[in-house]
Amino acid sequence: MLIKSPNPLHARESEVTDRDTWLSRRRFLGKAARGAGLALAASSGGAGALLAGCEPAAVTARHSEGQLRLGDIEANKRYLLPDTITEKAAATTYNNFYEMGVLKSDPRENAHLLKTTPWSVRVHGLVDKPANYQLEDFIAPQQLEERIYRLRCVEAWSMVIPWVGFPMADLIGRAQPTSKARFVKFTTLLDPSMLPGQRTPVLDWPYVEALELKEALHPLTLLTVGMYGEILPNQNGAPLRLVVPWKYGYKSIKSIVDIEFTDRRPVPSWTRAAPNEYPFYSNVNPSVNHPRWSQARERRIINIPRGLDAIGALLEPKIETLMFNGYPEVAELYRGMDMTRLS
Ligand SMILES: Nc1nc2c(c(=O)[nH]1)N[C@H]1C(S)=C(S)[C@@H](COP(=O)(O)O)O[C@H]1N2
Ligand SMILES: [Mo]
């Protein structure tokens, strides 16, 4: 659904299509950040969430009131892509976040209900350094960087998004897992007053996802606090989400409050709901179809899709889906394993 915003800046943003425009805008943001001391304000919902999603850095800074400092964000050149970057307006209005409703337009409409300050993140389980962090302290020791990744939803649509975050491996280094730890379990906030979709039992709430420890350690696995050079909009999983670009999108869990290291394989929410459709590994694999549709091709979303919901596979145009979503370097994680069982 096309959502009309009363904010003319939003309309201007939606015209950002090509990478050059994006890059020049990002350079502008870099300057604004230095000049105004841009803070990555944990958005407090309401007008704040809208501002964070839609206004330029200088305006965001005015509303930031001493939250997280974003500082300079450098693009990590290892993760540049030849692909056209999805418009921010599309990536923030066409979302899957079932805690905010099941339609693609629901998360944007319900985003203001989520309050992300204060926010705490518990890191615990089989670790030498368990901690209960305030979000600011969780992020403070990290150098944030920008990475442009493909995001491939299991529904056969995809986007190309510039995320801002830091490697999950850095957090693992801080937590110091014991030799017994084999998996990392992530949990989304449980609070139906802020996440009204949790009043409906579409999934077993709270949303849970998990990785093998070695997958979490892979340099591609990103703990994410921003996108398009700004704080994450609530509908994209503020204030902290995971991004695992070689796996189907549902592994990239949003609005994380708990990270647990464990020796037993956790059961992710979608795996619990339908294990034959959404298995634990869920690596993007064009040769293993979803039981109800093909995964060979995908619809790349660049602009706000009109009249489009759930299954992108039903719509043209389609591009070929790449093994591991085009990140072949992860193959080493699965050497000797049966790839059909990991998809
Ligand atoms: N907590 C939570 N995380 C979630 C989801 C969700 O419903 N709840 N949806 C997932 C799915 S299916 C996808 S495709 C991505 C979408 O991320 P985006 O809306 O930022 O593009 O978020 C994933 N993370
Ligand atoms: Mo998805």
Coordinates of N, CA and C and ligand atoms in Angstrom, one line a residue, residues 91 94-99 151 153-154 157 159 161 163 188 203 205 207 227 235-236 241 249-255 270, ligand 1:
A91 N 11.6 0.4 1.7 CA 12.1 -0.5 2.8 C 11.5 -0.2 4.2
Y94 N 7.1 -1.3 3.4 CA 6.7 -2.7 3.0 C 7.5 -3.6 3.9
N95 N 6.9 -4.0 5.0 CA 7.6 -4.7 6.0 C 6.9 -6.0 6.5
N96 N 7.7 -6.9 7.0 CA 7.3 -8.0 7.7 C 7.7 -7.8 9.2
F97 N 6.7 -7.6 10.1 CA 6.9 -7.5 11.5 C 5.6 -7.8 12.1
Y98 N 5.4 -9.1 12.3 CA 4.0 -9.6 12.7 C 3.6 -9.1 14.0
E99 N 4.5 -8.7 14.9 CA 4.1 -8.1 16.1 C 3.4 -6.7 15.9
L151 N 18.6 -8.4 1.1 CA 17.7 -9.1 2.0 C 16.7 -9.9 1.2
C153 N 13.5 -12.3 1.3 CA 12.4 -12.9 2.1 C 12.1 -14.2 1.5
V154 N 11.6 -15.1 2.4 CA 11.2 -16.4 2.0 C 10.0 -16.3 1.0
W157 N 10.5 -12.1 -2.4 CA 10.8 -10.8 -2.8 C 12.1 -10.4 -2.1
M159 N 15.2 -7.0 -1.2 CA 15.6 -5.6 -1.2 C 17.1 -5.5 -1.1
I161 N 19.7 -3.1 1.0 CA 19.5 -2.1 2.1 C 20.9 -1.8 2.7
W163 N 22.6 -1.0 5.8 CA 22.4 -1.1 7.2 C 23.6 -0.4 8.0
T188 N 12.8 -11.3 20.7 CA 12.1 -10.0 20.6 C 11.4 -9.6 21.8
L203 N 1.8 -16.3 15.8 CA 3.0 -17.1 16.1 C 3.0 -17.2 17.6
W205 N 4.4 -16.1 20.7 CA 5.2 -15.0 21.1 C 5.9 -15.3 22.4
Y207 N 8.7 -13.6 19.6 CA 9.4 -14.1 18.4 C 10.8 -14.5 18.9
M227 N 19.7 2.2 9.5 CA 19.7 2.0 8.0 C 19.6 3.3 7.3
Q235 N 9.5 0.2 12.6 CA 8.9 -0.9 11.7 C 10.0 -1.8 11.2
N236 N 11.3 -1.3 11.2 CA 12.4 -2.2 10.7 C 13.1 -2.9 11.9
R241 N 18.4 -5.0 15.9 CA 18.0 -6.2 15.2 C 19.2 -7.0 14.6
G249 N 14.8 -14.0 5.2 CA 14.6 -12.8 6.0 C 14.2 -13.0 7.5
Y250 N 13.4 -14.0 7.7 CA 12.8 -14.2 9.0 C 13.9 -14.5 10.1
K251 N 15.1 -14.9 9.6 CA 16.2 -15.2 10.6 C 16.7 -13.8 11.1
S252 N 16.4 -12.7 10.4 CA 16.9 -11.4 10.8 C 15.9 -10.8 11.8
I253 N 16.0 -11.3 13.0 CA 15.0 -10.9 14.1 C 15.1 -9.5 14.5
K254 N 13.9 -8.9 14.8 CA 13.8 -7.4 15.1 C 13.7 -7.2 16.6
S255 N 13.9 -6.0 17.0 CA 13.6 -5.5 18.4 C 14.0 -6.5 19.4
W270 N 9.3 -19.4 13.6 CA 8.7 -19.9 12.4 C 9.0 -21.4 12.2
Ligands
LIG1 N1 10.4 -10.0 15.7 C1 10.3 -10.1 14.3 N2 11.3 -10.1 13.5 C2 11.2 -10.3 12.2 C3 9.9 -10.5 11.6 C4 8.8 -10.5 12.5 O1 7.6 -10.7 12.1 N3 9.0 -10.3 13.8 N4 9.8 -10.7 10.2 C5 11.0 -11.2 9.6 C6 10.8 -11.3 8.1 S1 9.8 -12.5 7.5 C7 11.5 -10.5 7.3 S2 11.5 -10.7 5.6 C8 12.3 -9.3 7.8 C9 11.8 -8.0 7.2 O2 12.6 -7.0 7.6 P1 12.3 -5.5 7.0 O3 10.8 -5.3 7.3 O4 13.2 -4.6 7.8 O5 12.6 -5.5 5.6 O6 12.2 -9.2 9.2 C10 12.2 -10.4 9.9 N5 12.3 -10.2 11.4

